[in-house]
XYZ file of N, CA and C in Angstrom:
696
model
N 35.248 -24.483 170.263
C 34.942 -22.988 169.164
C 33.774 -22.698 169.806
N 34.414 -21.347 169.360
C 33.223 -20.235 169.700
C 32.316 -20.418 168.397
N 30.926 -19.404 167.663
C 30.472 -19.368 167.172
C 31.481 -18.689 165.612
N 32.136 -17.669 165.840
C 33.366 -17.415 164.939
C 34.300 -18.110 164.574
N 34.658 -18.797 164.822
C 35.887 -19.952 164.521
C 35.102 -20.933 163.935
N 33.906 -20.774 163.598
C 32.376 -22.460 162.651
C 32.593 -21.971 161.945
N 32.601 -20.309 161.800
C 31.922 -19.727 160.207
C 33.446 -19.588 159.778
N 33.041 -20.243 158.637
C 34.512 -19.710 157.323
C 33.842 -19.151 155.517
N 33.867 -17.747 155.760
C 33.476 -16.936 154.938
C 34.332 -17.479 153.581
N 33.283 -17.508 152.994
C 34.071 -17.882 151.100
C 34.361 -16.898 150.556
N 35.806 -15.856 150.403
C 36.066 -14.953 149.245
C 36.084 -15.816 147.985
N 34.644 -15.369 147.728
C 34.839 -15.998 145.783
C 34.784 -15.170 145.332
N 35.168 -13.983 145.212
C 35.651 -12.403 144.016
C 36.522 -12.327 143.342
N 36.146 -12.485 142.309
C 37.173 -12.247 141.198
C 38.818 -10.938 141.089
N 38.468 -10.484 142.024
C 40.251 -9.623 142.352
C 40.977 -8.848 144.434
N 41.202 -9.279 144.438
C 42.338 -8.670 145.755
C 41.570 -7.786 145.948
N 41.195 -6.550 145.496
C 39.978 -4.707 145.928
C 39.137 -5.488 146.359
N 38.212 -6.317 145.925
C 36.496 -6.561 146.008
C 37.042 -7.384 147.265
N 38.515 -8.252 147.494
C 38.382 -9.302 148.997
C 38.744 -8.445 150.046
N 39.310 -7.585 149.847
C 39.988 -6.488 151.690
C 38.360 -6.204 151.015
N 37.688 -5.510 150.156
C 36.516 -5.029 150.168
C 35.921 -5.379 151.234
N 35.368 -6.683 151.210
C 33.958 -7.529 151.792
C 34.787 -7.729 153.007
N 36.552 -8.113 153.053
C 36.893 -8.012 154.329
C 37.204 -7.060 155.781
N 36.824 -5.967 155.090
C 36.123 -4.741 156.022
C 35.604 -4.116 156.067
N 34.696 -4.507 155.312
C 33.250 -5.128 155.988
C 32.929 -5.193 156.949
N 32.663 -6.416 156.988
C 32.740 -7.709 157.337
C 32.865 -7.690 158.979
N 34.922 -6.689 159.064
C 34.798 -6.442 159.990
C 35.133 -7.655 160.827
N 35.560 -7.556 162.556
C 36.278 -8.573 163.763
C 34.485 -10.088 163.746
N 33.783 -9.069 162.875
C 32.524 -10.397 162.875
C 32.743 -11.625 162.419
N 33.805 -11.385 160.826
C 34.352 -13.228 161.175
C 35.558 -12.516 160.895
N 36.555 -13.901 161.224
C 37.336 -14.067 161.892
C 38.512 -14.614 161.010
N 36.984 -16.231 160.127
C 38.291 -16.705 159.205
C 37.273 -17.046 158.213
N 38.552 -16.765 156.762
C 38.085 -16.828 155.958
C 38.965 -18.291 154.399
N 38.216 -18.025 153.440
C 38.684 -19.429 152.888
C 38.451 -18.304 151.588
N 40.432 -18.487 150.812
C 40.718 -18.989 149.422
C 40.349 -19.785 148.227
N 39.713 -19.620 147.026
C 39.856 -20.993 146.740
C 40.751 -20.037 145.275
N 40.610 -21.330 144.463
C 41.076 -20.909 142.937
C 40.752 -19.293 142.347
N 39.582 -19.066 142.505
C 39.888 -17.763 142.159
C 39.901 -16.734 142.123
N 39.975 -16.283 143.799
C 41.117 -15.237 144.415
C 42.690 -15.484 144.075
N 43.169 -17.334 144.300
C 43.990 -17.428 144.142
C 45.300 -16.599 143.015
N 44.477 -17.253 141.995
C 45.304 -16.644 140.968
C 44.637 -14.870 140.300
N 44.558 -14.863 141.002
C 44.696 -12.696 140.973
C 44.698 -12.802 142.564
N 46.350 -13.233 143.165
C 46.858 -12.428 143.817
C 47.069 -13.402 145.290
N 46.171 -14.450 144.864
C 44.851 -14.245 146.946
C 46.206 -15.162 147.586
N 47.220 -15.949 146.930
C 48.517 -17.048 147.466
C 48.515 -15.597 149.230
N 49.424 -14.568 148.488
C 50.255 -13.324 149.098
C 48.976 -12.895 150.021
N 47.055 -12.540 149.286
C 46.444 -12.224 150.198
C 46.184 -12.916 151.009
N 46.269 -14.410 150.925
C 46.444 -14.875 152.657
C 46.611 -15.065 153.364
N 48.407 -15.059 152.658
C 49.230 -14.311 153.309
C 49.334 -12.918 154.752
N 49.028 -12.741 154.263
C 48.958 -11.292 154.413
C 47.393 -11.544 155.744
N 46.151 -11.837 155.187
C 44.863 -12.237 156.142
C 45.940 -13.377 157.260
N 46.508 -13.837 156.933
C 46.834 -14.650 158.681
C 47.785 -14.196 159.578
N 48.331 -13.332 158.712
C 49.393 -12.047 159.215
C 48.458 -10.908 160.294
N 47.604 -10.860 159.932
C 46.249 -9.913 160.490
C 45.720 -10.118 161.985
N 46.754 -12.353 161.487
C 45.148 -13.055 163.123
C 43.998 -13.571 162.427
N 44.102 -13.087 161.116
C 43.041 -13.960 160.438
C 43.069 -15.700 160.092
N 42.304 -16.218 160.285
C 42.713 -18.063 160.265
C 42.464 -17.967 158.791
N 43.146 -18.707 157.609
C 42.608 -18.361 156.786
C 42.242 -20.161 156.031
N 41.827 -20.713 155.366
C 41.567 -22.037 154.055
C 41.552 -21.974 153.556
N 42.955 -22.315 153.188
C 43.377 -23.079 151.545
C 42.489 -23.762 150.281
N 41.820 -23.632 150.454
C 40.862 -24.436 148.902
C 41.569 -25.133 147.651
N 42.658 -25.567 148.110
C 43.347 -25.647 147.068
C 42.841 -27.633 146.194
N 41.991 -27.874 147.448
C 42.155 -29.557 146.542
C 43.452 -30.024 145.635
N 43.932 -29.785 146.265
C 45.538 -30.907 145.232
C 45.653 -32.367 145.635
N 45.701 -32.760 144.813
C 46.108 -33.855 143.617
C 47.137 -33.928 142.376
N 48.086 -34.872 143.233
C 48.968 -34.529 142.386
C 50.372 -35.932 142.147
N 51.371 -36.321 141.719
C 52.542 -37.196 142.237
C 52.187 -37.007 144.055
N 53.241 -38.638 144.778
C 53.311 -37.755 146.350
C 54.424 -36.648 146.055
N 55.296 -36.552 145.854
C 56.037 -35.627 145.447
C 56.369 -33.866 145.222
N 55.222 -34.540 144.760
C 54.515 -32.135 144.071
C 53.685 -32.075 144.797
N 53.015 -32.858 145.607
C 51.789 -33.229 146.878
C 52.866 -32.295 147.744
N 53.612 -33.039 148.282
C 54.473 -33.131 149.941
C 55.088 -31.887 149.828
N 56.016 -31.035 148.815
C 56.219 -30.276 148.106
C 55.584 -28.975 148.442
N 54.642 -29.554 147.742
C 53.218 -28.552 147.654
C 53.025 -28.227 149.372
N 52.794 -28.721 150.615
C 52.367 -28.871 151.025
C 53.348 -28.181 152.355
N 54.522 -28.890 152.373
C 55.660 -27.880 153.159
C 55.334 -26.246 153.106
N 55.680 -26.338 151.435
C 55.648 -24.795 151.599
C 54.038 -24.153 152.588
N 53.037 -24.655 152.058
C 51.586 -24.436 151.952
C 51.383 -23.611 153.497
N 52.453 -24.964 154.683
C 52.787 -24.860 155.573
C 53.350 -23.139 156.636
N 54.816 -23.285 155.451
C 55.165 -22.359 156.317
C 54.940 -20.775 156.376
N 52.955 -20.852 155.048
C 52.321 -19.122 154.640
C 51.257 -19.472 156.426
N 51.563 -20.084 157.465
C 50.478 -19.352 158.807
C 49.136 -19.805 157.980
N 48.670 -21.132 157.179
C 47.673 -21.032 156.701
C 47.333 -21.423 157.830
N 45.207 -21.744 158.314
C 45.178 -22.891 159.023
C 44.468 -24.140 158.790
N 43.681 -24.101 157.178
C 43.394 -25.292 156.532
C 43.449 -25.609 155.519
N 44.051 -26.557 154.840
C 43.909 -26.454 153.317
C 43.579 -28.231 152.703
N 42.838 -28.229 151.297
C 42.244 -29.416 151.164
C 43.363 -29.729 149.791
N 43.467 -30.919 150.000
C 43.126 -31.795 148.681
C 42.420 -33.129 148.581
N 41.838 -33.870 147.231
C 41.699 -34.702 146.748
C 41.629 -35.506 147.776
N 40.566 -36.557 148.489
C 41.216 -37.749 148.703
C 41.424 -38.712 148.494
N 42.617 -38.482 147.965
C 43.083 -40.379 147.159
C 44.114 -40.144 147.936
N 43.837 -41.596 148.970
C 44.982 -42.396 150.032
C 46.711 -42.058 150.281
N 46.535 -42.475 148.283
C 48.063 -41.871 148.596
C 48.171 -40.296 148.905
N 48.294 -39.367 147.692
C 48.413 -38.550 147.921
C 47.946 -37.232 149.086
N 46.907 -37.923 150.789
C 46.946 -38.303 152.022
C 48.355 -38.203 152.417
N 47.972 -39.802 152.591
C 49.604 -39.956 153.603
C 51.379 -39.142 153.036
N 51.261 -38.653 152.201
C 52.090 -38.080 151.414
C 51.860 -36.392 151.829
N 51.149 -35.720 151.955
C 50.746 -34.569 152.423
C 50.882 -34.332 153.829
N 50.229 -35.184 154.905
C 50.429 -36.059 156.326
C 51.753 -35.866 156.707
N 52.502 -36.757 155.654
C 53.710 -36.678 156.277
C 54.681 -35.785 156.371
N 53.910 -34.848 154.568
C 54.463 -33.237 154.504
C 54.604 -32.015 155.909
N 53.327 -32.769 156.039
C 52.930 -31.244 156.999
C 52.975 -31.519 158.546
N 53.869 -32.483 158.677
C 53.947 -32.903 160.054
C 54.739 -31.511 161.135
N 54.624 -31.291 162.307
C 55.192 -30.662 163.489
C 54.443 -28.924 162.825
N 53.501 -28.905 161.994
C 53.134 -28.029 161.879
C 51.924 -28.217 161.405
N 51.524 -26.230 162.198
C 49.335 -26.916 162.567
C 48.776 -26.475 161.930
N 48.699 -27.362 160.825
C 48.567 -26.857 159.674
C 46.588 -27.684 159.043
N 45.908 -27.995 159.185
C 44.813 -28.608 159.332
C 44.757 -29.388 158.063
N 45.260 -30.303 157.499
C 44.864 -30.861 155.914
C 43.522 -32.006 156.368
N 42.250 -31.244 155.142
C 40.764 -32.104 155.185
C 40.927 -32.559 153.493
N 40.325 -34.043 153.666
C 41.019 -35.026 152.324
C 38.500 -34.118 151.546
N 38.817 -33.909 150.359
C 37.470 -33.535 150.202
C 36.805 -35.158 149.370
N 36.359 -34.974 150.401
C 35.038 -36.873 149.641
C 34.792 -36.271 147.784
N 33.108 -35.536 148.312
C 32.230 -35.934 147.418
C 31.522 -34.236 147.094
N 32.131 -32.888 145.403
C 32.189 -32.228 145.837
C 30.285 -32.149 145.890
N 30.597 -30.397 146.961
C 28.890 -30.362 146.663
C 27.427 -30.003 145.659
N 28.361 -29.568 144.495
C 27.666 -29.442 143.158
C 27.536 -30.687 142.419
N 28.195 -31.731 143.332
C 27.450 -33.319 142.698
C 26.943 -33.802 143.033
N 25.676 -34.896 142.018
C 25.067 -35.915 142.602
C 25.354 -37.303 142.503
N 24.475 -38.121 142.669
C 24.247 -39.718 141.925
C 25.178 -39.641 140.642
N 24.394 -38.428 139.944
C 23.967 -38.539 138.137
C 25.820 -38.095 137.726
N 25.926 -37.551 138.527
C 26.876 -36.619 137.768
C 28.180 -37.731 138.672
N 28.097 -37.781 139.343
C 29.327 -39.425 139.235
C 29.026 -40.575 138.566
N 27.993 -40.847 138.021
C 27.780 -42.025 137.633
C 28.151 -41.378 135.840
N 27.637 -40.196 135.576
C 29.108 -39.816 134.262
C 30.079 -39.589 134.474
N 31.075 -39.646 135.525
C 32.393 -39.140 135.902
C 33.221 -41.153 135.624
N 32.141 -41.527 136.036
C 33.000 -42.675 135.790
C 32.786 -43.971 136.930
N 31.810 -43.472 137.799
C 31.612 -43.937 139.807
C 30.371 -45.020 139.387
N 30.523 -46.432 139.844
C 29.368 -47.103 140.029
C 29.058 -46.925 141.479
N 28.959 -45.994 142.044
C 28.302 -45.218 143.935
C 27.768 -44.639 143.243
N 27.043 -44.204 144.591
C 26.605 -43.238 145.013
C 27.343 -42.130 145.632
N 26.435 -41.130 145.944
C 27.587 -39.685 146.407
C 27.766 -40.415 147.434
N 26.662 -40.434 148.611
C 26.792 -40.762 149.590
C 27.847 -42.480 149.861
N 27.744 -43.122 149.578
C 29.212 -44.258 149.705
C 30.007 -43.813 149.600
N 30.230 -43.385 148.624
C 31.768 -42.836 147.702
C 32.234 -41.005 149.222
N 31.131 -40.392 149.652
C 31.692 -39.912 151.191
C 32.429 -41.107 151.929
N 31.363 -41.555 152.501
C 31.207 -42.556 153.611
C 32.436 -43.273 153.326
N 33.256 -43.988 152.133
C 34.571 -44.417 151.970
C 35.902 -43.300 151.591
N 35.637 -42.481 150.781
C 37.022 -41.852 151.219
C 36.695 -41.041 152.442
N 35.503 -40.529 153.992
C 35.898 -40.568 154.168
C 36.825 -41.270 155.727
N 36.579 -42.905 155.943
C 37.052 -43.332 156.856
C 38.876 -43.808 156.079
N 38.742 -43.672 155.193
C 40.244 -43.392 154.096
C 41.127 -42.556 154.352
N 40.464 -40.908 154.206
C 41.131 -39.419 155.199
C 41.606 -39.590 156.615
N 40.681 -40.657 157.026
C 40.962 -40.573 158.245
C 42.297 -42.225 158.880
N 41.965 -42.722 158.320
C 43.105 -43.496 158.262
C 44.984 -43.228 157.828
N 44.370 -42.325 157.089
C 46.053 -41.014 156.127
C 46.659 -40.469 157.369
N 45.843 -39.948 158.604
C 46.062 -39.022 159.223
C 46.042 -37.532 159.804
N 45.068 -37.550 158.311
C 43.990 -36.604 157.984
C 43.391 -36.143 159.121
N 44.066 -34.474 159.062
C 43.017 -33.539 160.012
C 41.583 -33.140 160.320
N 40.695 -33.275 158.945
C 39.037 -33.390 159.312
C 39.458 -34.103 156.615
N 37.408 -33.673 156.708
C 37.364 -34.021 156.242
C 36.337 -32.817 155.642
N 36.102 -32.726 154.592
C 34.789 -31.889 153.565
C 33.460 -32.972 153.045
N 33.019 -32.389 153.489
C 30.782 -33.252 152.762
C 30.679 -31.696 153.001
N 29.704 -32.519 151.949
C 28.396 -31.832 152.399
C 27.503 -31.976 153.464
N 26.951 -31.187 154.076
C 26.278 -30.967 155.373
C 25.765 -32.389 155.433
N 24.669 -32.917 154.019
C 23.963 -33.477 154.162
C 24.377 -35.145 154.521
N 25.683 -35.526 154.303
C 26.650 -36.737 154.883
C 27.099 -36.563 155.926
N 27.044 -35.219 156.638
C 28.238 -34.914 157.949
C 27.071 -36.157 158.968
N 26.191 -36.089 159.429
C 26.088 -37.611 160.520
C 26.898 -38.595 160.750
N 26.599 -39.264 158.778
C 27.482 -40.501 159.055
C 29.036 -39.981 158.773
N 29.292 -38.990 158.203
C 31.501 -38.869 158.191
C 31.419 -38.784 160.016
N 30.444 -37.575 160.593
C 30.492 -38.009 162.477
C 31.530 -38.863 162.848
N 30.373 -40.021 162.665
C 30.045 -41.547 163.314
C 31.432 -41.997 162.946
N 31.905 -41.657 161.069
C 32.804 -42.677 161.093
C 34.797 -41.990 161.984
N 34.284 -41.106 161.981
C 35.794 -39.964 162.270
C 35.862 -39.450 163.304
N 34.542 -39.388 164.642
C 35.074 -40.072 166.160
C 34.220 -37.549 166.133
N 34.846 -37.751 167.170
C 34.548 -36.682 167.953
C 35.944 -35.224 167.392
N 36.398 -35.508 167.232
C 37.797 -35.251 167.832
C 38.119 -33.969 165.881
N 37.495 -34.659 164.908
C 37.964 -34.300 163.522
C 37.626 -33.084 163.339
N 38.006 -32.283 161.973
C 36.668 -31.279 161.603
C 36.302 -32.130 160.131
N 34.838 -31.424 160.744
C 33.811 -31.469 159.936
C 33.661 -29.723 159.056
N 34.154 -30.023 157.465
C 33.882 -28.737 156.896
C 32.741 -29.306 156.094
N 31.887 -28.244 155.315
C 30.934 -28.836 154.973
C 30.184 -27.255 154.301
N 30.652 -27.021 153.178
C 29.782 -26.547 152.047
C 28.797 -26.516 151.804
N 27.810 -24.908 150.669
C 27.188 -25.355 150.463
C 25.875 -24.960 151.507
N 25.935 -24.339 152.770
C 25.593 -23.614 153.672
C 24.649 -22.607 152.885
N 23.085 -22.899 153.423
C 22.612 -22.051 152.704
C 21.189 -21.552 153.590
N 21.182 -20.926 154.314
C 20.117 -20.166 155.495
C 18.725 -20.121 154.727
N 17.567 -20.489 155.675
C 16.742 -20.813 155.070
C 16.181 -20.111 153.308
N 16.022 -19.940 153.269
C 15.514 -18.613 151.794
C 16.412 -18.673 150.704
N 17.538 -18.555 151.312
C 18.543 -18.421 150.241
C 18.425 -19.207 148.790
N 18.841 -19.304 147.871
C 18.648 -19.215 146.541
C 19.966 -20.793 146.798
N 19.973 -22.435 146.512
C 20.592 -23.364 146.353
C 21.874 -22.494 145.284
N 21.639 -22.013 144.161
C 22.652 -21.495 142.868
C 23.130 -22.820 142.824
N 24.249 -23.351 141.864
C 24.588 -24.290 142.007
C 24.789 -25.522 142.310
N 24.978 -25.801 143.862
C 25.187 -26.811 144.636
C 23.600 -27.342 145.054
N 24.120 -28.347 144.960
C 22.865 -30.079 145.131
C 22.662 -30.069 146.751
N 23.526 -30.621 147.429
C 23.102 -30.849 148.469
C 23.470 -29.774 149.953
N 22.193 -29.430 149.462
C 22.705 -28.430 150.683
C 21.891 -28.097 151.935
N 21.984 -27.914 153.336
C 21.480 -27.527 153.908
C 21.499 -26.422 155.215
N 21.034 -26.098 155.795
C 21.182 -24.400 156.852
C 22.008 -24.892 157.837
N 22.300 -23.614 158.250
C 23.742 -23.436 159.909
C 23.019 -23.661 160.496
N 21.520 -24.343 161.136
C 20.556 -24.769 162.214
C 21.815 -26.781 162.177
N 20.973 -26.839 160.714
C 21.090 -28.615 160.730
C 22.840 -29.066 160.852
N 23.108 -28.141 159.822
C 24.894 -28.792 159.636
C 25.199 -29.095 160.376
N 24.499 -28.122 161.834
C 25.527 -28.192 163.767
C 24.861 -29.840 163.800
N 23.737 -29.251 163.521
C 23.210 -30.933 164.434
C 24.494 -32.035 164.177
N 23.643 -32.107 162.817
C 24.273 -32.784 161.660
C 25.975 -33.585 162.527
N 26.284 -32.791 162.568
C 28.138 -32.898 162.938
C 28.680 -31.684 162.085
N 28.307 -31.184 162.192
C 29.650 -30.238 160.798
C 30.036 -29.217 162.239
N 31.876 -29.033 161.768
C 32.109 -28.553 163.236
C 32.889 -26.750 162.787
N 32.380 -26.710 161.024
C 32.903 -25.347 159.926
C 31.906 -25.273 159.195
N 31.491 -24.456 158.525
C 30.664 -24.244 157.949
C 31.164 -23.269 156.612
N 31.200 -23.502 155.382
C 31.341 -22.638 155.087
C 30.374 -21.789 154.011
N 29.813 -20.251 153.876
C 29.226 -19.545 152.966
C 29.720 -18.870 152.564
N 29.671 -18.836 151.162
C 29.904 -18.256 150.739
C 28.766 -16.717 150.022
N 27.984 -17.983 149.287
C 27.673 -16.397 147.947
C 26.130 -15.751 149.235
N 25.683 -16.528 149.674
C 24.748 -15.941 151.533
C 24.804 -14.772 152.046
N 26.103 -14.525 151.759
C 26.900 -13.568 152.091
C 26.897 -12.511 151.820
N 28.258 -12.534 150.760
C 28.817 -12.246 149.685
C 27.764 -10.685 148.596
N 26.487 -11.715 148.043
C 25.242 -10.817 147.345
C 25.132 -11.076 148.564
N 24.639 -10.254 150.250
C 24.349 -10.304 150.798
C 24.052 -8.348 150.492
N 22.804 -7.538 150.808
C 22.837 -6.330 150.660
C 23.883 -5.655 151.585
N 23.289 -6.324 153.342
C 24.519 -6.448 154.335
C 24.971 -7.551 154.697
N 26.409 -7.933 153.797
C 27.136 -8.417 154.289
C 27.528 -8.579 155.932
N 27.570 -7.511 156.876
C 27.604 -7.834 157.464
C 26.508 -7.941 159.025
N 25.559 -7.380 158.473
C 23.566 -8.221 159.239
C 23.731 -9.576 158.697
N 24.245 -9.718 157.595
C 23.863 -11.738 157.147
C 24.914 -12.520 158.434
N 25.584 -12.169 158.536
C 26.996 -13.093 158.482
C 27.188 -12.952 160.771
N 26.064 -11.937 160.855
C 25.969 -11.851 161.819
C 24.621 -12.737 162.522
N 23.445 -13.092 162.358
C 22.514 -13.862 162.119
C 23.134 -15.757 161.739
N 24.071 -15.460 161.245
C 24.469 -16.897 161.088
C 24.704 -17.490 161.987
N 25.832 -16.624 162.167
C 26.409 -17.150 164.258
C 25.880 -16.685 164.925
N 24.770 -15.990 165.099
C 23.134 -16.825 166.279
C 22.974 -17.479 165.722
N 22.401 -18.018 164.340
C 22.156 -19.011 164.372
C 22.970 -20.985 164.493
N 24.663 -21.013 164.854
C 25.086 -21.092 165.137
C 25.436 -21.674 166.640
N 25.522 -20.023 167.302
C 25.550 -20.312 168.824
C 24.448 -21.636 168.934
N 23.132 -20.662 168.385
C 21.762 -21.029 169.130
C 21.709 -22.967 168.828
N 22.365 -23.326 167.528
C 22.508 -25.129 167.373
C 23.850 -25.317 167.947
N 24.877 -24.247 168.543
C 25.413 -25.370 169.786
C 25.084 -25.763 170.367
N 23.539 -24.678 171.004
C 23.564 -25.010 173.011
C 23.187 -25.718 172.742
N 22.220 -26.168 171.481
C 20.420 -27.169 171.024
C 21.059 -28.171 171.768
């Protein structure tokens, strides 16, 4: 992969008009976009289809979790949309159902381990008697066993997850913050360079690009950083 295939810009904006304007501003600099709940519920699913038809790669961040049949039927339809990546919460039954439903398609299924906005205290509040690192490792191993295409984790756990997943699986890391950027609501963050060195294959960057005075210049700077890190 080249750097452009590794950078995923999170289109975490409220309207299709704003998303379209950002894609236009970024132009050919960015080829991979993430669409999550915020934009999906404002017409973003059709927009995702249009991006794919225009030759962009699209990471549909839906974090699916439901009974097996519901997950399977959802994945079947998403595979027909031309999406490149899709997230599910890394629960074994749901992942196995999704993998079976996606057979024969190029859709890369990603198991979400622990959200990057959560730490050990948050997990304890949710009833988990384990640390974030231990839960990430457990869910990563279950995702690989289920046949998933990759893992979503914070870059802080990317090295451990890479050891579990092997060299070929995708490791997608949100919570990427260039040096000097505000962490916002993220708790387990890392710079682009450190994330690539740790074993991440793809970096999801949202607010540091979207809220930049010049998003294209910021994206280009991150791409240079990714390129340098992959050559190191």
